[in-house]
Amino acid sequence: MRYALPDDATIAAAGPWHCLAYALQAEVAPAVLARGSGLPGDGSAPAAGWRISASQYLQLLQNVLRQLDSRDTSFMLGQQLLPGTDAALAEALRHAGSLLQALEILCAHASRLLPLLRPRLHLAEDQLVLYWTDSQGAPGLRPALVEMHMTAVVALARWLGGRRLPWEFCFNRARPRHVEQHEVHLGPQLRFDCQLDAMLLPAELARQPWPGADGAAAAAALAAADATGDAAPSLLDALYGYLLAQVRSNPSLESASAAFGVSPATLKRHLARYGTTFLAELDQVRTHVALYLFRTRQADNDTVASYLGFHDAANFRRSFKRWTGLTPASLRAALAT
């Protein structure tokens, strides 16, 4: 199974460049902003074909956020993130037939368009859910990354759809002291202390045709993008996909390491570079699946416990409390409000 590690140079430097270019407008010294990022310290644009690692990209973001020291920086960076600098995929997004097609492109080509957080799409009969999982393991930057990526999707949808959509936003963190920038850039429907970072929208709005839709142009652009091939997903992205597919069979560190062609010790060592463990990643997937079953299928504890391979509901309740700090009953009550 293919995957990339944090220090692998897999990210086209033209994408991260927009962070540096934005910060340079504030007249911060280029060398300070670019330190540790692999980008030119003189403020010049990176050469064509230049690639940097996820670790370098995250260092660049940390530099920019620290030097600008403004609550709106992450949102302003998000405004510039899409349609991106990959010519073929940017063209495909510009001619997408609807928000749904644009989100499908983002999810299918996330390693090229959004290498730091992974968008994952779920479409129920009446609701679209776009949720975000870590690609590179940056807990200190997670709030800023979520703000940046959510803003990017909102801005893209507003630009190509021609209107602001009634998104609802869920954040896996406590409510910050100030939410004014969230309201300005995202909208008023904000919920905090959720168990995942997600954007929700009525499904019919995601299916409505966009004014600039051009099926032939979008298909040609996607064919051109596919011809060049996507970069390998990060280990965290690949592991999440594996665990999601295997969640009902109670996957183990040993079975996962075999699937990835490494020893259990090597997989543990790789995950430690992201600041995580196999059990933490498995618990995250189980939490997300449980949330899906509770919310979209109104499943009870017995049903969810059985689906996730627990012997009884009592074991599931104890595990769920360990994963989330909440009982299943209290979470279902919160989802109902």
mmCIF file of C-alpha atoms in Angstrom:
data_model
loop_
_atom_site.group_PDB
_atom_site.id
_atom_site.type_symbol
_atom_site.label_atom_id
_atom_site.label_comp_id
_atom_site.label_asym_id
_atom_site.label_seq_id
_atom_site.Cartn_x
_atom_site.Cartn_y
_atom_site.Cartn_z
ATOM 1 C CA MET A 1 0.000 0.000 0.000
ATOM 2 C CA ARG A 2 1.464 3.368 -1.063
ATOM 3 C CA TYR A 3 1.958 6.142 1.477
ATOM 4 C CA ALA A 4 4.150 9.172 2.145
ATOM 5 C CA LEU A 5 5.839 10.207 5.387
ATOM 6 C CA PRO A 6 6.102 13.778 6.777
ATOM 7 C CA ASP A 7 9.605 14.430 5.427
ATOM 8 C CA ASP A 8 8.957 13.122 1.908
ATOM 9 C CA ALA A 9 9.050 15.948 -0.648
ATOM 10 C CA THR A 10 5.673 15.289 -2.298
ATOM 11 C CA ILE A 11 3.979 18.735 -2.263
ATOM 12 C CA ALA A 12 4.362 21.095 -5.211
ATOM 13 C CA ALA A 13 5.868 24.262 -3.710
ATOM 14 C CA ALA A 14 3.632 26.498 -5.832
ATOM 15 C CA GLY A 15 0.724 25.652 -3.503
ATOM 16 C CA PRO A 16 2.352 26.633 -0.178
ATOM 17 C CA TRP A 17 3.755 29.708 -1.911
ATOM 18 C CA HIS A 18 0.416 31.497 -1.521
ATOM 19 C CA CYS A 19 0.937 31.508 2.280
ATOM 20 C CA LEU A 20 4.289 33.209 1.908
ATOM 21 C CA ALA A 21 3.042 35.631 -0.746
ATOM 22 C CA TYR A 22 0.124 36.673 1.468
ATOM 23 C CA ALA A 23 2.385 37.261 4.467
ATOM 24 C CA LEU A 24 4.903 39.238 2.414
ATOM 25 C CA GLN A 25 2.200 41.877 1.882
ATOM 26 C CA ALA A 26 2.523 42.645 5.601
ATOM 27 C CA GLU A 27 6.186 43.520 5.050
ATOM 28 C CA VAL A 28 7.558 40.759 7.256
ATOM 29 C CA ALA A 29 11.133 39.763 6.377
ATOM 30 C CA PRO A 30 10.980 36.944 3.772
ATOM 31 C CA ALA A 31 13.812 35.023 5.427
ATOM 32 C CA VAL A 32 11.871 34.898 8.707
ATOM 33 C CA LEU A 33 8.712 33.662 7.007
ATOM 34 C CA ALA A 34 10.470 31.058 4.877
ATOM 35 C CA ARG A 35 12.714 29.657 7.623
ATOM 36 C CA GLY A 36 12.583 25.872 7.619
ATOM 37 C CA SER A 37 10.035 25.743 4.788
ATOM 38 C CA GLY A 38 12.279 24.926 1.856
ATOM 39 C CA LEU A 39 10.980 27.996 0.006
ATOM 40 C CA PRO A 40 13.290 30.822 -1.110
ATOM 41 C CA GLY A 41 14.226 33.135 1.741
ATOM 42 C CA ASP A 42 14.478 36.139 -0.568
ATOM 43 C CA GLY A 43 10.750 36.231 -1.292
ATOM 44 C CA SER A 44 11.075 34.979 -4.872
ATOM 45 C CA ALA A 45 8.653 32.424 -6.266
ATOM 46 C CA PRO A 46 9.791 28.787 -6.192
ATOM 47 C CA ALA A 47 11.059 27.281 -9.416
ATOM 48 C CA ALA A 48 8.747 25.102 -11.479
ATOM 49 C CA GLY A 49 8.831 21.517 -10.277
ATOM 50 C CA TRP A 50 10.079 22.426 -6.789
ATOM 51 C CA ARG A 51 8.609 20.163 -4.125
ATOM 52 C CA ILE A 52 8.632 20.389 -0.355
ATOM 53 C CA SER A 53 7.590 18.051 2.431
ATOM 54 C CA ALA A 54 4.546 18.263 4.664
ATOM 55 C CA SER A 55 6.847 19.088 7.589
ATOM 56 C CA GLN A 56 8.209 22.069 5.674
ATOM 57 C CA TYR A 57 4.723 23.247 4.673
ATOM 58 C CA LEU A 58 3.584 23.095 8.288
ATOM 59 C CA GLN A 59 6.670 25.020 9.366
ATOM 60 C CA LEU A 60 5.839 27.714 6.817
ATOM 61 C CA LEU A 61 2.292 27.997 8.151
ATOM 62 C CA GLN A 62 3.546 28.182 11.713
ATOM 63 C CA ASN A 63 5.941 30.992 10.728
ATOM 64 C CA VAL A 64 3.216 32.945 8.950
ATOM 65 C CA LEU A 65 0.685 32.590 11.769
ATOM 66 C CA ARG A 66 3.251 33.572 14.386
ATOM 67 C CA GLN A 67 4.594 36.585 12.505
ATOM 68 C CA LEU A 68 1.221 38.008 11.463
ATOM 69 C CA ASP A 69 -0.372 37.248 14.865
ATOM 70 C CA SER A 70 -3.917 38.000 13.720
ATOM 71 C CA ARG A 71 -7.134 36.087 14.371
ATOM 72 C CA ASP A 72 -8.140 36.327 10.719
ATOM 73 C CA THR A 73 -4.925 34.980 9.118
ATOM 74 C CA SER A 74 -6.124 31.380 8.769
ATOM 75 C CA PHE A 75 -9.377 32.534 7.188
ATOM 76 C CA MET A 76 -7.596 34.870 4.769
ATOM 77 C CA LEU A 77 -5.206 32.093 3.743
ATOM 78 C CA GLY A 78 -8.194 29.852 3.132
ATOM 79 C CA GLN A 79 -9.668 32.422 0.736
ATOM 80 C CA GLN A 80 -6.661 31.820 -1.529
ATOM 81 C CA LEU A 81 -6.339 28.056 -1.193
ATOM 82 C CA LEU A 82 -8.725 26.955 -3.976
ATOM 83 C CA PRO A 83 -8.986 26.255 -6.863
ATOM 84 C CA GLY A 84 -5.246 25.813 -6.303
ATOM 85 C CA THR A 85 -2.147 25.945 -8.442
ATOM 86 C CA ASP A 86 -2.463 22.530 -10.098
ATOM 87 C CA ALA A 87 -3.515 23.701 -13.576
ATOM 88 C CA ALA A 88 -5.559 20.662 -14.593
ATOM 89 C CA LEU A 89 -7.418 20.275 -11.297
ATOM 90 C CA ALA A 90 -8.038 24.025 -11.012
ATOM 91 C CA GLU A 91 -9.608 23.894 -14.472
ATOM 92 C CA ALA A 92 -11.752 20.924 -13.472
ATOM 93 C CA LEU A 93 -12.999 22.770 -10.391
ATOM 94 C CA ARG A 94 -13.786 25.939 -12.364
ATOM 95 C CA HIS A 95 -15.999 23.938 -14.742
ATOM 96 C CA ALA A 96 -17.551 21.589 -12.167
ATOM 97 C CA GLY A 97 -21.240 21.023 -12.700
ATOM 98 C CA SER A 98 -22.226 21.467 -9.066
ATOM 99 C CA LEU A 99 -20.876 21.731 -5.553
ATOM 100 C CA LEU A 100 -21.202 17.969 -5.240
ATOM 101 C CA GLN A 101 -18.942 17.389 -8.243
ATOM 102 C CA ALA A 102 -16.422 19.943 -6.959
ATOM 103 C CA LEU A 103 -16.288 18.203 -3.573
ATOM 104 C CA GLU A 104 -15.851 14.830 -5.267
ATOM 105 C CA ILE A 105 -12.857 16.283 -7.147
ATOM 106 C CA LEU A 106 -11.400 17.647 -3.899
ATOM 107 C CA CYS A 107 -11.748 14.310 -2.139
ATOM 108 C CA ALA A 108 -10.420 12.260 -5.064
ATOM 109 C CA HIS A 109 -7.340 14.467 -5.508
ATOM 110 C CA ALA A 110 -6.766 15.654 -1.939
ATOM 111 C CA SER A 111 -3.066 14.800 -1.939
ATOM 112 C CA ARG A 112 -2.544 17.396 -4.703
ATOM 113 C CA LEU A 113 -5.123 20.011 -3.755
ATOM 114 C CA LEU A 114 -5.297 19.839 0.060
ATOM 115 C CA PRO A 115 -2.282 17.920 1.386
ATOM 116 C CA LEU A 116 -2.556 18.992 5.044
ATOM 117 C CA LEU A 117 -6.137 18.005 5.906
ATOM 118 C CA ARG A 118 -8.145 15.297 4.179
ATOM 119 C CA PRO A 119 -11.729 16.105 3.135
ATOM 120 C CA ARG A 120 -14.084 13.132 3.355
ATOM 121 C CA LEU A 121 -17.547 13.278 1.841
ATOM 122 C CA HIS A 122 -20.718 11.567 2.947
ATOM 123 C CA LEU A 123 -23.963 12.171 1.092
ATOM 124 C CA ALA A 124 -27.180 10.994 2.687
ATOM 125 C CA GLU A 125 -30.583 11.374 1.103
ATOM 126 C CA ASP A 126 -31.207 14.811 2.602
ATOM 127 C CA GLN A 127 -27.836 16.007 3.896
ATOM 128 C CA LEU A 128 -24.269 16.417 2.706
ATOM 129 C CA VAL A 129 -21.507 16.042 5.288
ATOM 130 C CA LEU A 130 -17.926 17.042 4.520
ATOM 131 C CA TYR A 131 -15.616 16.160 7.395
ATOM 132 C CA TRP A 132 -11.899 16.644 7.853
ATOM 133 C CA THR A 133 -9.261 14.270 9.165
ATOM 134 C CA ASP A 134 -5.565 14.849 9.846
ATOM 135 C CA SER A 135 -3.192 14.123 6.999
ATOM 136 C CA GLN A 136 0.041 15.225 8.614
ATOM 137 C CA GLY A 137 -0.470 15.174 12.383
ATOM 138 C CA ALA A 138 -0.169 18.802 13.480
ATOM 139 C CA PRO A 139 -2.209 19.113 16.703
ATOM 140 C CA GLY A 140 -0.929 22.605 17.535
ATOM 141 C CA LEU A 141 -2.010 23.891 14.128
ATOM 142 C CA ARG A 142 -5.243 21.908 13.876
ATOM 143 C CA PRO A 143 -7.641 24.803 14.680
ATOM 144 C CA ALA A 144 -5.977 27.077 12.121
ATOM 145 C CA LEU A 145 -5.893 24.317 9.509
ATOM 146 C CA VAL A 146 -9.605 23.605 9.992
ATOM 147 C CA GLU A 147 -10.470 27.295 9.687
ATOM 148 C CA MET A 148 -8.308 27.585 6.587
ATOM 149 C CA HIS A 149 -9.773 24.566 4.813
ATOM 150 C CA MET A 150 -13.396 25.233 5.706
ATOM 151 C CA THR A 151 -13.026 28.803 4.454
ATOM 152 C CA ALA A 152 -11.513 27.502 1.215
ATOM 153 C CA VAL A 153 -14.558 25.335 0.503
ATOM 154 C CA VAL A 154 -17.013 28.093 1.456
ATOM 155 C CA ALA A 155 -15.212 30.607 -0.771
ATOM 156 C CA LEU A 156 -15.010 28.196 -3.710
ATOM 157 C CA ALA A 157 -18.708 27.356 -3.460
ATOM 158 C CA ARG A 158 -19.678 31.018 -3.250
ATOM 159 C CA TRP A 159 -17.465 31.991 -6.200
ATOM 160 C CA LEU A 160 -18.561 29.216 -8.545
ATOM 161 C CA GLY A 161 -22.137 28.882 -7.306
ATOM 162 C CA GLY A 162 -22.835 32.598 -7.236
ATOM 163 C CA ARG A 163 -24.330 32.730 -3.745
ATOM 164 C CA ARG A 164 -23.628 32.081 -0.104
ATOM 165 C CA LEU A 165 -24.867 28.735 1.133
ATOM 166 C CA PRO A 166 -26.397 27.970 4.560
ATOM 167 C CA TRP A 167 -23.562 25.759 5.819
ATOM 168 C CA GLU A 168 -23.587 24.426 9.360
ATOM 169 C CA PHE A 169 -20.148 24.001 10.943
ATOM 170 C CA CYS A 170 -19.089 21.544 13.642
ATOM 171 C CA PHE A 171 -15.758 21.916 15.448
ATOM 172 C CA ASN A 172 -13.938 19.317 17.496
ATOM 173 C CA ARG A 173 -12.745 21.824 20.108
ATOM 174 C CA ALA A 174 -14.057 24.149 22.761
ATOM 175 C CA ARG A 175 -15.728 27.373 21.727
ATOM 176 C CA PRO A 176 -13.046 30.080 21.388
ATOM 177 C CA ARG A 177 -13.371 33.350 23.255
ATOM 178 C CA HIS A 178 -13.869 35.253 20.009
ATOM 179 C CA VAL A 179 -15.932 33.860 17.126
ATOM 180 C CA GLU A 180 -16.390 37.030 15.094
ATOM 181 C CA GLN A 181 -14.003 35.907 12.352
ATOM 182 C CA HIS A 182 -15.755 32.542 12.147
ATOM 183 C CA GLU A 183 -19.077 34.319 11.627
ATOM 184 C CA VAL A 184 -17.668 36.716 9.010
ATOM 185 C CA HIS A 185 -15.926 34.090 6.905
ATOM 186 C CA LEU A 186 -18.045 31.008 7.550
ATOM 187 C CA GLY A 187 -21.465 32.102 8.758
ATOM 188 C CA PRO A 188 -23.548 32.064 11.931
ATOM 189 C CA GLN A 189 -24.290 28.331 12.182
ATOM 190 C CA LEU A 190 -21.390 27.310 14.442
ATOM 191 C CA ARG A 191 -21.268 24.384 16.864
ATOM 192 C CA PHE A 192 -18.310 23.608 19.101
ATOM 193 C CA ASP A 193 -17.398 20.675 21.350
ATOM 194 C CA CYS A 194 -18.346 18.264 18.566
ATOM 195 C CA GLN A 195 -16.527 14.993 18.019
ATOM 196 C CA LEU A 196 -15.312 15.872 14.519
ATOM 197 C CA ASP A 197 -14.677 18.876 12.288
ATOM 198 C CA ALA A 198 -17.414 18.904 9.677
ATOM 199 C CA MET A 199 -19.473 21.037 7.316
ATOM 200 C CA LEU A 200 -23.146 20.181 6.774
ATOM 201 C CA LEU A 201 -25.485 21.320 4.007
ATOM 202 C CA PRO A 202 -28.892 20.269 2.648
ATOM 203 C CA ALA A 203 -28.172 17.764 -0.112
ATOM 204 C CA GLU A 204 -30.390 19.415 -2.715
ATOM 205 C CA LEU A 205 -28.247 22.556 -2.601
ATOM 206 C CA ALA A 206 -25.123 20.522 -3.333
ATOM 207 C CA ARG A 207 -26.746 19.053 -6.440
ATOM 208 C CA GLN A 208 -27.941 22.329 -7.972
ATOM 209 C CA PRO A 209 -26.165 23.187 -11.274
ATOM 210 C CA TRP A 210 -23.537 25.899 -11.202
ATOM 211 C CA PRO A 211 -23.618 28.805 -13.692
ATOM 212 C CA GLY A 212 -20.191 28.020 -15.148
ATOM 213 C CA ALA A 213 -20.723 24.294 -15.522
ATOM 214 C CA ASP A 214 -19.075 22.755 -18.576
ATOM 215 C CA GLY A 215 -19.123 18.982 -18.537
ATOM 216 C CA ALA A 216 -16.810 18.547 -21.506
ATOM 217 C CA ALA A 217 -14.209 20.975 -20.161
ATOM 218 C CA ALA A 218 -14.325 19.427 -16.683
ATOM 219 C CA ALA A 219 -13.940 15.909 -18.098
ATOM 220 C CA ALA A 220 -10.991 16.941 -20.260
ATOM 221 C CA ALA A 221 -9.294 18.629 -17.309
ATOM 222 C CA LEU A 222 -9.795 15.596 -15.097
ATOM 223 C CA ALA A 223 -8.388 13.329 -17.813
ATOM 224 C CA ALA A 224 -5.308 15.559 -17.985
ATOM 225 C CA ALA A 225 -4.995 15.453 -14.189
ATOM 226 C CA ASP A 226 -5.330 11.679 -14.124
ATOM 227 C CA ALA A 227 -2.614 11.339 -16.767
ATOM 228 C CA THR A 228 -0.036 12.831 -14.415
ATOM 229 C CA GLY A 229 -1.040 10.722 -11.422
ATOM 230 C CA ASP A 230 -1.601 11.731 -7.807
ATOM 231 C CA ALA A 231 1.050 11.780 -5.128
ATOM 232 C CA ALA A 232 0.906 8.983 -2.593
ATOM 233 C CA PRO A 233 -1.442 9.742 0.295
ATOM 234 C CA SER A 234 0.064 10.400 3.689
ATOM 235 C CA LEU A 235 0.342 7.447 6.021
ATOM 236 C CA LEU A 236 -2.459 8.888 8.175
ATOM 237 C CA ASP A 237 -4.768 9.189 5.154
ATOM 238 C CA ALA A 238 -3.978 5.675 3.982
ATOM 239 C CA LEU A 239 -4.377 4.201 7.458
ATOM 240 C CA TYR A 240 -7.728 5.928 7.985
ATOM 241 C CA GLY A 241 -8.995 4.447 4.721
ATOM 242 C CA TYR A 242 -7.759 0.990 5.675
ATOM 243 C CA LEU A 243 -9.298 1.139 9.161
ATOM 244 C CA LEU A 244 -12.600 2.443 7.819
ATOM 245 C CA ALA A 245 -12.808 -0.467 5.375
ATOM 246 C CA GLN A 246 -11.863 -2.997 8.057
ATOM 247 C CA VAL A 247 -13.589 -1.490 11.092
ATOM 248 C CA ARG A 248 -16.155 -4.273 11.403
ATOM 249 C CA SER A 249 -13.462 -6.954 11.607
ATOM 250 C CA ASN A 250 -11.650 -5.413 14.608
ATOM 251 C CA PRO A 251 -8.349 -4.604 12.832
ATOM 252 C CA SER A 252 -5.129 -4.916 14.820
ATOM 253 C CA LEU A 253 -1.700 -3.338 14.648
ATOM 254 C CA GLU A 254 -0.412 -6.618 13.242
ATOM 255 C CA SER A 255 -3.023 -6.827 10.465
ATOM 256 C CA ALA A 256 -2.517 -3.171 9.544
ATOM 257 C CA SER A 257 1.269 -3.451 9.420
ATOM 258 C CA ALA A 258 0.953 -6.499 7.166
ATOM 259 C CA ALA A 259 -1.351 -4.561 4.829
ATOM 260 C CA PHE A 260 1.210 -1.736 4.659
ATOM 261 C CA GLY A 261 4.122 -4.106 4.131
ATOM 262 C CA VAL A 262 6.036 -3.149 7.285
ATOM 263 C CA SER A 263 6.611 -4.635 10.709
ATOM 264 C CA PRO A 264 4.412 -3.602 13.666
ATOM 265 C CA ALA A 265 7.420 -1.835 15.198
ATOM 266 C CA THR A 266 7.986 0.179 12.002
ATOM 267 C CA LEU A 267 4.336 1.185 11.752
ATOM 268 C CA LYS A 268 4.379 2.288 15.396
ATOM 269 C CA ARG A 269 7.537 4.296 14.738
ATOM 270 C CA HIS A 270 6.041 5.949 11.641
ATOM 271 C CA LEU A 271 2.859 6.892 13.526
ATOM 272 C CA ALA A 272 4.917 8.368 16.356
ATOM 273 C CA ARG A 273 6.331 10.851 13.826
ATOM 274 C CA TYR A 274 2.770 12.164 13.455
ATOM 275 C CA GLY A 275 2.310 12.290 17.209
ATOM 276 C CA THR A 276 -0.227 9.480 17.257
ATOM 277 C CA THR A 277 -0.648 5.753 17.842
ATOM 278 C CA PHE A 278 -2.433 2.909 16.101
ATOM 279 C CA LEU A 279 -5.045 2.709 18.878
ATOM 280 C CA ALA A 280 -5.742 6.451 18.684
ATOM 281 C CA GLU A 281 -6.315 6.192 14.921
ATOM 282 C CA LEU A 282 -8.561 3.159 15.325
ATOM 283 C CA ASP A 283 -10.565 4.874 18.064
ATOM 284 C CA GLN A 284 -11.021 7.912 15.824
ATOM 285 C CA VAL A 285 -12.432 5.784 13.012
ATOM 286 C CA ARG A 286 -14.732 3.939 15.418
ATOM 287 C CA THR A 287 -15.956 7.271 16.782
ATOM 288 C CA HIS A 288 -16.708 8.592 13.309
ATOM 289 C CA VAL A 289 -18.575 5.424 12.335
ATOM 290 C CA ALA A 290 -20.588 5.526 15.544
ATOM 291 C CA LEU A 291 -21.469 9.181 14.915
ATOM 292 C CA TYR A 292 -22.639 8.301 11.424
ATOM 293 C CA LEU A 293 -24.830 5.456 12.670
ATOM 294 C CA PHE A 294 -26.293 7.538 15.507
ATOM 295 C CA ARG A 295 -27.035 10.557 13.331
ATOM 296 C CA THR A 296 -28.103 9.160 9.971
ATOM 297 C CA ARG A 297 -29.624 5.833 10.978
ATOM 298 C CA GLN A 298 -30.804 6.674 14.494
ATOM 299 C CA ALA A 299 -29.123 3.435 15.583
ATOM 300 C CA ASP A 300 -29.241 2.319 19.213
ATOM 301 C CA ASN A 301 -26.279 1.147 21.310
ATOM 302 C CA ASP A 302 -26.824 -2.529 20.544
ATOM 303 C CA THR A 303 -26.794 -1.906 16.796
ATOM 304 C CA VAL A 304 -23.644 0.211 16.888
ATOM 305 C CA ALA A 305 -21.894 -2.195 19.244
ATOM 306 C CA SER A 306 -22.646 -5.101 16.928
ATOM 307 C CA TYR A 307 -21.538 -3.162 13.846
ATOM 308 C CA LEU A 308 -18.191 -2.306 15.439
ATOM 309 C CA GLY A 309 -17.558 -5.856 16.618
ATOM 310 C CA PHE A 310 -18.187 -5.410 20.356
ATOM 311 C CA HIS A 311 -19.535 -8.389 22.253
ATOM 312 C CA ASP A 312 -22.168 -6.342 24.067
ATOM 313 C CA ALA A 313 -23.493 -2.815 24.451
ATOM 314 C CA ALA A 314 -21.922 -2.366 27.886
ATOM 315 C CA ASN A 315 -18.399 -2.794 26.486
ATOM 316 C CA PHE A 316 -19.245 -0.409 23.689
ATOM 317 C CA ARG A 317 -20.545 2.228 26.136
ATOM 318 C CA ARG A 318 -17.349 2.066 28.177
ATOM 319 C CA SER A 319 -15.177 2.316 25.070
ATOM 320 C CA PHE A 320 -17.220 5.177 23.644
ATOM 321 C CA LYS A 321 -16.824 7.123 26.893
ATOM 322 C CA ARG A 322 -13.058 6.579 26.649
ATOM 323 C CA TRP A 323 -12.973 7.770 23.016
ATOM 324 C CA THR A 324 -15.081 10.873 23.440
ATOM 325 C CA GLY A 325 -15.546 11.665 27.120
ATOM 326 C CA LEU A 326 -19.297 11.272 26.559
ATOM 327 C CA THR A 327 -21.792 8.473 26.955
ATOM 328 C CA PRO A 328 -23.639 7.394 23.801
ATOM 329 C CA ALA A 329 -26.895 8.678 25.319
ATOM 330 C CA SER A 330 -25.511 12.152 25.981
ATOM 331 C CA LEU A 331 -24.057 12.344 22.482
ATOM 332 C CA ARG A 332 -27.343 11.302 20.875
ATOM 333 C CA ALA A 333 -29.069 14.013 22.902
ATOM 334 C CA ALA A 334 -26.542 16.579 21.665
ATOM 335 C CA LEU A 335 -27.021 15.489 18.058
ATOM 336 C CA ALA A 336 -30.765 15.921 18.409
ATOM 337 C CA THR A 337 -30.492 19.600 19.412
#
